[in-house]
PDB file of C-alpha atoms in Angstrom:
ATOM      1  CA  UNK A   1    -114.229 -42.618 138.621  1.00  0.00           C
ATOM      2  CA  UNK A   2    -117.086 -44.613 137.114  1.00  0.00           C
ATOM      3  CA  UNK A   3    -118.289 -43.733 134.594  1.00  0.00           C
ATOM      4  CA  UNK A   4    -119.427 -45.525 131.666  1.00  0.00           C
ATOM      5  CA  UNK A   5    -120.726 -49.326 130.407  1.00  0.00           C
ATOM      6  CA  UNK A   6    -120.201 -50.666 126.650  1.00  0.00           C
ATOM      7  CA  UNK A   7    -120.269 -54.543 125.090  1.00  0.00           C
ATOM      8  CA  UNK A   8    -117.031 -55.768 124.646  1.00  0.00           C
ATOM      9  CA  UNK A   9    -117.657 -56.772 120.937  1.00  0.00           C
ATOM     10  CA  UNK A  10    -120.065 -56.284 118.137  1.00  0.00           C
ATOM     11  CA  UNK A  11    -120.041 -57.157 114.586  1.00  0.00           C
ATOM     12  CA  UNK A  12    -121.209 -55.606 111.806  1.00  0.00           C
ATOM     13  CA  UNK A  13    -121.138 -56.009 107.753  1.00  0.00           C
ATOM     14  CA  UNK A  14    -119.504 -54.121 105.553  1.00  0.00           C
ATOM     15  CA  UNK A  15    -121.414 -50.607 104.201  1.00  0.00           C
ATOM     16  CA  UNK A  16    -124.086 -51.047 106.696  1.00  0.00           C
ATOM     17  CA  UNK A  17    -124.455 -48.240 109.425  1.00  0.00           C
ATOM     18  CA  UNK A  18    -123.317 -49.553 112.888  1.00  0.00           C
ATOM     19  CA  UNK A  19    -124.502 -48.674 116.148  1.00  0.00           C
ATOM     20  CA  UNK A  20    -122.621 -48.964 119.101  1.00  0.00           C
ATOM     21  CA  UNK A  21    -124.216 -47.933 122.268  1.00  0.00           C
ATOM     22  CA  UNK A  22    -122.934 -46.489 125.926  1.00  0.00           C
ATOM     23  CA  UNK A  23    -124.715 -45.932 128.878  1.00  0.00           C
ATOM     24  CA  UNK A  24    -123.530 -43.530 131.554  1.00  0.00           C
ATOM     25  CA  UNK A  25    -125.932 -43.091 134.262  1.00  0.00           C
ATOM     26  CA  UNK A  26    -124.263 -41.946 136.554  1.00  0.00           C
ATOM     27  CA  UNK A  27    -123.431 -38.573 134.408  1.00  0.00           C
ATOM     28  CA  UNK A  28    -123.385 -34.692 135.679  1.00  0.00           C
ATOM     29  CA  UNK A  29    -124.822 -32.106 134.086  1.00  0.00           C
ATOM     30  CA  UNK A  30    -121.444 -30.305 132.855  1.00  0.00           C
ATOM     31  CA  UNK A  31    -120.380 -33.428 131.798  1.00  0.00           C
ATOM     32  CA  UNK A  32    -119.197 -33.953 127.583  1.00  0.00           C
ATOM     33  CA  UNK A  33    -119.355 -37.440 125.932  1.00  0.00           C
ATOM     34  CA  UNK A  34    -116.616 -38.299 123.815  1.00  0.00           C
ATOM     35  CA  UNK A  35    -116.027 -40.995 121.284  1.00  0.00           C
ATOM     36  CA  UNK A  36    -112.406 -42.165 120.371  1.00  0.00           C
ATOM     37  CA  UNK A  37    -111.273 -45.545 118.527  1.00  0.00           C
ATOM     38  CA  UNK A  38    -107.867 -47.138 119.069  1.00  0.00           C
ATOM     39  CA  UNK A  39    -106.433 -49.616 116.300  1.00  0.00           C
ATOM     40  CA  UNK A  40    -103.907 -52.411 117.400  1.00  0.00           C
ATOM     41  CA  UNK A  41    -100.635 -50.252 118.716  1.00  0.00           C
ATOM     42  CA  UNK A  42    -101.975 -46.867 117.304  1.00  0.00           C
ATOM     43  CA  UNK A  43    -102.643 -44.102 119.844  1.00  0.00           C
ATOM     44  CA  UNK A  44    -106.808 -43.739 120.312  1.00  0.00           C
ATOM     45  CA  UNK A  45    -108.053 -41.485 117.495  1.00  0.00           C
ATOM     46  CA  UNK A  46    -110.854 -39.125 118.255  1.00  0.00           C
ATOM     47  CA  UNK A  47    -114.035 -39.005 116.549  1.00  0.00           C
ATOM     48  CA  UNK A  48    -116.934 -37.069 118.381  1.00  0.00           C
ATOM     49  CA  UNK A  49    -118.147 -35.530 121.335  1.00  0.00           C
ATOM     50  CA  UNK A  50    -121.431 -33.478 122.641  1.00  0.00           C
ATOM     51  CA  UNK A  51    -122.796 -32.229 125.428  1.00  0.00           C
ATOM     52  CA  UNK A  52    -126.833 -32.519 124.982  1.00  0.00           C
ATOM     53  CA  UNK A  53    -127.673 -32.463 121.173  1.00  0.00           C
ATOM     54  CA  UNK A  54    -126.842 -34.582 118.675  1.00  0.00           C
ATOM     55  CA  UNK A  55    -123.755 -34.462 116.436  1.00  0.00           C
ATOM     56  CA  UNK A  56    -122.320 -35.142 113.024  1.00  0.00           C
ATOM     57  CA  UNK A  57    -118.964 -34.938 111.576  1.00  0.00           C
ATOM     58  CA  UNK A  58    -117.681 -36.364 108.671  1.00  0.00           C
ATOM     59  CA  UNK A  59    -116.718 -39.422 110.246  1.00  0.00           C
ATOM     60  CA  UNK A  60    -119.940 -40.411 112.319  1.00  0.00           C
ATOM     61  CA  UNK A  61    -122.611 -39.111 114.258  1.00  0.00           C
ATOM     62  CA  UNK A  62    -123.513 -39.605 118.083  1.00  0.00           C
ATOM     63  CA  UNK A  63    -126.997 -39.241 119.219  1.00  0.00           C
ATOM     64  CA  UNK A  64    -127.343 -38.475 122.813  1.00  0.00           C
ATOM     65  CA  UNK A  65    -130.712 -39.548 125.237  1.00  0.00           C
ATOM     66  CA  UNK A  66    -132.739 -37.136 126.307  1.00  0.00           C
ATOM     67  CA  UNK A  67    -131.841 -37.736 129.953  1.00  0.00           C
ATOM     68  CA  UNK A  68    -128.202 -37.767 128.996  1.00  0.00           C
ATOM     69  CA  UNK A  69    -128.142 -41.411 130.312  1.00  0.00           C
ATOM     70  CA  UNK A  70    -126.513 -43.262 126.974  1.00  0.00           C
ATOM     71  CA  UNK A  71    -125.404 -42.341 123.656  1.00  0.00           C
ATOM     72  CA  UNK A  72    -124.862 -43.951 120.488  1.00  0.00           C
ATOM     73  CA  UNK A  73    -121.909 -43.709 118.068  1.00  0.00           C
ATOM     74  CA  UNK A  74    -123.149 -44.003 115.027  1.00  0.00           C
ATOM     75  CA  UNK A  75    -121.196 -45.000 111.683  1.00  0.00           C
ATOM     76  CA  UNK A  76    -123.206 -44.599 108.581  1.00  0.00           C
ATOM     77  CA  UNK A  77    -121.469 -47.329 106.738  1.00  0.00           C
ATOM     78  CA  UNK A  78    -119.009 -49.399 108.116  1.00  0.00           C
ATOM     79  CA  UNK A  79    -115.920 -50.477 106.133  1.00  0.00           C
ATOM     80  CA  UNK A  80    -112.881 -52.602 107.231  1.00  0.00           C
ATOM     81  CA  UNK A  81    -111.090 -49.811 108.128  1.00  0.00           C
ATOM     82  CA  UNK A  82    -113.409 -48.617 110.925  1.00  0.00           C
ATOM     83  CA  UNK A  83    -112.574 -52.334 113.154  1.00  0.00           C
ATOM     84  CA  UNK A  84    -111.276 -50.844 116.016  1.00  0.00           C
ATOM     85  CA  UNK A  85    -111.770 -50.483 119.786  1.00  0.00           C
ATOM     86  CA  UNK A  86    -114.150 -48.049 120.189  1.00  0.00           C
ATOM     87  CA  UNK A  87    -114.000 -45.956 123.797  1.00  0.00           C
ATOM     88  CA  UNK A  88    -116.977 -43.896 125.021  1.00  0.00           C
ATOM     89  CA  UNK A  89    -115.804 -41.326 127.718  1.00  0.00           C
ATOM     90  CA  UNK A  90    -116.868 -38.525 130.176  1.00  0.00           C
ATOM     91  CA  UNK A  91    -115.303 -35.543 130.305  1.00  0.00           C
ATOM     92  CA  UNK A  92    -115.512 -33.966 133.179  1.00  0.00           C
ATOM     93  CA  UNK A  93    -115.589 -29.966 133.004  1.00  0.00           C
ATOM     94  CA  UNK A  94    -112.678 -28.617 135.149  1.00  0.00           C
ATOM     95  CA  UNK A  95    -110.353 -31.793 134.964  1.00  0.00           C
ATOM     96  CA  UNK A  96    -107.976 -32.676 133.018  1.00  0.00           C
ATOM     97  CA  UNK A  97    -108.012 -36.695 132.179  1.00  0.00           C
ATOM     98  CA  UNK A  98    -109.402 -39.156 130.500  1.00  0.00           C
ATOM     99  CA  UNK A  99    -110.789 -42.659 132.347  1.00  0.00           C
ATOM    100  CA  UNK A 100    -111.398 -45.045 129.766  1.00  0.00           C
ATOM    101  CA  UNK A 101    -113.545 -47.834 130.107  1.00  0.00           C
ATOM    102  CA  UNK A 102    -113.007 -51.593 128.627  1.00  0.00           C
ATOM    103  CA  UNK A 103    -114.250 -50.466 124.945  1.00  0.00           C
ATOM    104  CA  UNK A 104    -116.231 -51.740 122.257  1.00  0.00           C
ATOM    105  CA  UNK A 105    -114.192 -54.492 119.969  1.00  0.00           C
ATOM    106  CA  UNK A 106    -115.811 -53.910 116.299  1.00  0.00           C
ATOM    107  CA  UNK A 107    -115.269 -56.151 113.964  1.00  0.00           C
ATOM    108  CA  UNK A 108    -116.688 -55.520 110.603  1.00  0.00           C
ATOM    109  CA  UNK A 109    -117.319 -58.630 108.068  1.00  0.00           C
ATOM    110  CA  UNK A 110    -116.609 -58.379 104.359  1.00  0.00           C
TER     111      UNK A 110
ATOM    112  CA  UNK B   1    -102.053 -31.193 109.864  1.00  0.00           C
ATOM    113  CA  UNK B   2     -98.852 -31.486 113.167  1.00  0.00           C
ATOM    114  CA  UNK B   3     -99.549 -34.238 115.577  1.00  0.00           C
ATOM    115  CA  UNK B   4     -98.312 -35.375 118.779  1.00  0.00           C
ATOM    116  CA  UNK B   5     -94.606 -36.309 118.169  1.00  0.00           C
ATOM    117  CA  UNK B   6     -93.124 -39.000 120.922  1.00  0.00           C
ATOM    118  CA  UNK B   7     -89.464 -40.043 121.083  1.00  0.00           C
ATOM    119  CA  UNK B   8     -87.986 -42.616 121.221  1.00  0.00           C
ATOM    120  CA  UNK B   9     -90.959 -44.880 119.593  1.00  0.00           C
ATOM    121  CA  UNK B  10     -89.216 -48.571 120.981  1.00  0.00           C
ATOM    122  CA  UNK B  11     -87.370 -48.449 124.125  1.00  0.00           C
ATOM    123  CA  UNK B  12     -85.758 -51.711 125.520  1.00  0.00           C
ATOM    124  CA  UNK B  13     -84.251 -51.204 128.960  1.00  0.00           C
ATOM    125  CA  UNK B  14     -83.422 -53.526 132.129  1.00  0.00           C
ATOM    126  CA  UNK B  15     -84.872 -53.763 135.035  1.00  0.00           C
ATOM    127  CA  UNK B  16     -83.956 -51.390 137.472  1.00  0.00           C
ATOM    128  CA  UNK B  17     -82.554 -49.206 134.860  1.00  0.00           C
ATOM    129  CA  UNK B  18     -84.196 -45.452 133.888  1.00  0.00           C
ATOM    130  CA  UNK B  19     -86.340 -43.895 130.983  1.00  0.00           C
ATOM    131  CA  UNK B  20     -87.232 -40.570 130.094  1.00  0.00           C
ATOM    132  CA  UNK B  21     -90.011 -40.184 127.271  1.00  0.00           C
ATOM    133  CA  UNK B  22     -90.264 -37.561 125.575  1.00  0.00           C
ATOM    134  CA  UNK B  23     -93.727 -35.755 123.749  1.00  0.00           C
ATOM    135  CA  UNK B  24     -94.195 -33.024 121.479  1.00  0.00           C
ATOM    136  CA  UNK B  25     -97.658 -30.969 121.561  1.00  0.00           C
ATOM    137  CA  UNK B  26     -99.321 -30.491 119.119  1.00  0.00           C
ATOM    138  CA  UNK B  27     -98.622 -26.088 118.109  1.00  0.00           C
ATOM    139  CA  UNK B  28    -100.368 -24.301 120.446  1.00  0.00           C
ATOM    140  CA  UNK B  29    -101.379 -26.624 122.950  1.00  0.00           C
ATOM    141  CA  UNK B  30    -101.079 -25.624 126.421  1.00  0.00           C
ATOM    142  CA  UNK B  31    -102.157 -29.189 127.605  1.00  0.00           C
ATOM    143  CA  UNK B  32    -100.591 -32.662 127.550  1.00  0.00           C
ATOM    144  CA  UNK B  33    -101.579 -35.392 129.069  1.00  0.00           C
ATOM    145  CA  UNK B  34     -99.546 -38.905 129.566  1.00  0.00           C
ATOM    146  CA  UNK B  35    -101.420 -42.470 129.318  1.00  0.00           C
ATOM    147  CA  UNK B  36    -100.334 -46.312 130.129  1.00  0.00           C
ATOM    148  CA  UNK B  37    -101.488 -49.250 128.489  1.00  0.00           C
ATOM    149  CA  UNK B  38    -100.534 -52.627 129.279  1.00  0.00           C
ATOM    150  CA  UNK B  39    -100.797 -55.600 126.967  1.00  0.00           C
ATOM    151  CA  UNK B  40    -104.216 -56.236 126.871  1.00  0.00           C
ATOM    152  CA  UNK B  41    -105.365 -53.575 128.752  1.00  0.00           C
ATOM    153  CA  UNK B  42    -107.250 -49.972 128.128  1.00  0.00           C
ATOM    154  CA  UNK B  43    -105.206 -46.942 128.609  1.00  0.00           C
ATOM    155  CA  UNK B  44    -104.733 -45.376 132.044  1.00  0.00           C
ATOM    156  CA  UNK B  45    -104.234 -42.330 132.841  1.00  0.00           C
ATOM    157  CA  UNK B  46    -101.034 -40.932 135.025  1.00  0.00           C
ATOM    158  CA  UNK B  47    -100.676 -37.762 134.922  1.00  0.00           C
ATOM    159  CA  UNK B  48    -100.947 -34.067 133.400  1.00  0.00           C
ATOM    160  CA  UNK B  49    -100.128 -30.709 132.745  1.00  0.00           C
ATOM    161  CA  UNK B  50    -101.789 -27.288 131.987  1.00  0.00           C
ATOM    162  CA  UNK B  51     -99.269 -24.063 131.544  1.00  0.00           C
ATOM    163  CA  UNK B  52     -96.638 -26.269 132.958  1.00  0.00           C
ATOM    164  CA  UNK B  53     -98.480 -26.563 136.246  1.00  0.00           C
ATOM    165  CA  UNK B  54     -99.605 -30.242 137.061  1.00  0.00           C
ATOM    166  CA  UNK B  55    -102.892 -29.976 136.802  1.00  0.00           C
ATOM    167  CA  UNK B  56    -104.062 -34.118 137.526  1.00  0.00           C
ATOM    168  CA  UNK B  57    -102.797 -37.081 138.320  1.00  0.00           C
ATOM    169  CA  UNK B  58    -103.956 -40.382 138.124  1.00  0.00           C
ATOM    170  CA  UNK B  59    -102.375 -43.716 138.988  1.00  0.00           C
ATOM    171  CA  UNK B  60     -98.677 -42.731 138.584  1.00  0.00           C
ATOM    172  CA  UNK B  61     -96.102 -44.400 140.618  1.00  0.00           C
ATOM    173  CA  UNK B  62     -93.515 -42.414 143.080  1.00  0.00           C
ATOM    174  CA  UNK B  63     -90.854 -43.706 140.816  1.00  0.00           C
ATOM    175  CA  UNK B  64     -92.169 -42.252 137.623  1.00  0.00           C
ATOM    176  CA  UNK B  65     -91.667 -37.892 137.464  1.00  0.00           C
ATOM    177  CA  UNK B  66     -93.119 -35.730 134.870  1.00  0.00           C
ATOM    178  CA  UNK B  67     -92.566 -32.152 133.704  1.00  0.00           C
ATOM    179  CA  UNK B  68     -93.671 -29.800 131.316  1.00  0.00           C
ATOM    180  CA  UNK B  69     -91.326 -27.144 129.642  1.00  0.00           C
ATOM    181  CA  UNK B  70     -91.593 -23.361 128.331  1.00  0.00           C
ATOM    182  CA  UNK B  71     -92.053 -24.907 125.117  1.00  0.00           C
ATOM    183  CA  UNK B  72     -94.779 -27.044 126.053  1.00  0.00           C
ATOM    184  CA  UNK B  73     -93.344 -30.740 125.387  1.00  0.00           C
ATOM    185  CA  UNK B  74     -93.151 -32.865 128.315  1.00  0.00           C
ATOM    186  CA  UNK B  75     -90.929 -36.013 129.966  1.00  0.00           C
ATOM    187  CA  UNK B  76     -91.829 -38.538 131.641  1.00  0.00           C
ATOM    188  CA  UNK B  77     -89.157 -39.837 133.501  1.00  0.00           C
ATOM    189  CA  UNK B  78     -89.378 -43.301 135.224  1.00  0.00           C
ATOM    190  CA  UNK B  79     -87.159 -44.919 137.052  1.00  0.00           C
ATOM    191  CA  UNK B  80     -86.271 -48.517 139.094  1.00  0.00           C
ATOM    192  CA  UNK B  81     -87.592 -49.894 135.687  1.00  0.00           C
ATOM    193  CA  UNK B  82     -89.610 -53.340 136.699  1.00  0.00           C
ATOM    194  CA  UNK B  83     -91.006 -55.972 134.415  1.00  0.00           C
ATOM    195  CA  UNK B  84     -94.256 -54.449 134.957  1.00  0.00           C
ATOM    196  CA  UNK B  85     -93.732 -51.165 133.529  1.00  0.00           C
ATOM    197  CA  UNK B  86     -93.503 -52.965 129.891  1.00  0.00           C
ATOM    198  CA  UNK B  87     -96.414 -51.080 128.002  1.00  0.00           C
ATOM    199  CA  UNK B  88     -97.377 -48.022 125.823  1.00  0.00           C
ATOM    200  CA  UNK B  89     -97.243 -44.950 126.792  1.00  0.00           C
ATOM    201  CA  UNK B  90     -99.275 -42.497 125.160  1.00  0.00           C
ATOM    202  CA  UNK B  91     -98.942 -38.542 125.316  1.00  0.00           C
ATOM    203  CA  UNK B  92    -101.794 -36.781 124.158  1.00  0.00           C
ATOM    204  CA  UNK B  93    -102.521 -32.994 123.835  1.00  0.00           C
ATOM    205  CA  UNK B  94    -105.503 -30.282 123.663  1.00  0.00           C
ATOM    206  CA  UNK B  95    -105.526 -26.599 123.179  1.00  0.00           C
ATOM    207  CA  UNK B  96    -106.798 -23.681 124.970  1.00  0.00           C
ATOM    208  CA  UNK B  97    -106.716 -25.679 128.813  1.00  0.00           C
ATOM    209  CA  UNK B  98    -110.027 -26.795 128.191  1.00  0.00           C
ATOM    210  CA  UNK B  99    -109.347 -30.009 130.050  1.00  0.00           C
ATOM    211  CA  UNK B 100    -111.347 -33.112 129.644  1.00  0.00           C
ATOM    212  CA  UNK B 101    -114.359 -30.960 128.100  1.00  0.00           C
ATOM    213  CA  UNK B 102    -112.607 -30.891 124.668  1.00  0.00           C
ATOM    214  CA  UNK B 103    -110.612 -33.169 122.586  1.00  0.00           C
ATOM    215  CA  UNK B 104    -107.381 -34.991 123.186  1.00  0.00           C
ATOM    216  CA  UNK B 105    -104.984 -36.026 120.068  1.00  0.00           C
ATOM    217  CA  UNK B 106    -103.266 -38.748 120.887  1.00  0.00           C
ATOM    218  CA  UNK B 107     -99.359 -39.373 119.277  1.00  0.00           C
ATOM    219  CA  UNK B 108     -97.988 -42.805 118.173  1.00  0.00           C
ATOM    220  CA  UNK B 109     -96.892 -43.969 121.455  1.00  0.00           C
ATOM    221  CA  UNK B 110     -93.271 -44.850 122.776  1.00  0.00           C
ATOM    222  CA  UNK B 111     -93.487 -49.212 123.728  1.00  0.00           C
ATOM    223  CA  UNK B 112     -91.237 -49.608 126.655  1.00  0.00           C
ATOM    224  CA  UNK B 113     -90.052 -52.944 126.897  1.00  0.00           C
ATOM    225  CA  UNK B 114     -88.048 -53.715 130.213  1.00  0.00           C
ATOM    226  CA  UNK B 115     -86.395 -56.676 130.724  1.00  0.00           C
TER     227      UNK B 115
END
């Protein structure tokens, strides 16, 4: 089912923005990008999708490539509260699941 | 705001033994959606169900059953209960049967713990 490729782990500091990137090359043109983040033994949480254009919310924004090949989730200022697993997945138009990846481990530094 | 409600939250249970989980949709969503996660591991996905119609399935086993009711919550039942079934499973929900275009909210989880 594919579909998409993150580092396992990044680290950031505290209040600075974070950027955590996914490629997904292999992506169809009906295809949405969505963002969730799963703490230890919570259910994921979601935080942002798109289709082409970029997109804010209150919690981040994700900036998608022209080409639709990768996207970034972007956090404006990290704090500890935002060390998660972070999941980038398709959604494919017509189905219903999700096929999540192995994640991004963020840890964010005081 | 309502989320996804899941009962029981802890299960313990023997091998060989059955389950049924329970999850509660968030109001007014047609769509839920179960998920496993091992220790260690990222969420799978089993199965799910639009308008109580299956409408995918993923890597669910023959012994594990699923339903969704007029009311829109769903069970999964599972039975033959092996060591290997020990995980979380999540039940997640979206509105409108948008499917995998829209957002999924995810509830607590129920841990299964077989022994």
């Amino acid at each position: 089912d594919a579909k998409t490729t993150q580092p396992n782990s990044m680290e950031s500091n505290e209040e600075e923005p974070v950027h955590l990137p996914c490629n997904h090359s292999t992506i169809s043109g009906t295809d949405y990008i969505h963002w969730y983040r799963q703490l230890p033994s919570q259910g994921p949480e979601y935080v942002i999708h798109g289709l082409t254009s970029n997109v804010n919310n209150r919690m981040a924004s994700l900036a998608i490539a022209e080409d639709r090949k990768s996207s970034t989730l972007i956090l404006h200022r990290a704090t500890l509260r935002d060390a998660a697993v972070y999941y980038c997945i398709l959604g494919e138009l017509g189905t219903y699941k999700y096929i999540f990846g192995t994640g991004t481990r963020l840890k964010v530094l005081a | 705001a309502a989320g996804v409600i899941q009962s029981p939250r802890h299960l313990i249970k023997e091998k060989r033994e059955t389950a049924t989980l329970k999850c509660y949709p968030i109001p007014r969503h047609d769509t839920v959606y179960w998920y496993q996660q091992g220790p260690g591991q990222d969420p799978q996905f089993l199965i799910s169900f639009y308008e109580k119609m299956q409408s995918d399935k993923g890597s669910i086993p023959d012994r594990f059953s699923a339903q969704q009711f007029s009311d829109y919550h769903s069970e999964l039942n599972m039975s033959s209960l092996e060591l290997g079934d020990s995980a979380l499973y999540f039940c997640a929900s979206s509105a409108l049967g948008r499917g995998s275009a829209y957002e999924q909210y995810f509830g607590p989880g129920t841990r299964l713990t077989v022994t």
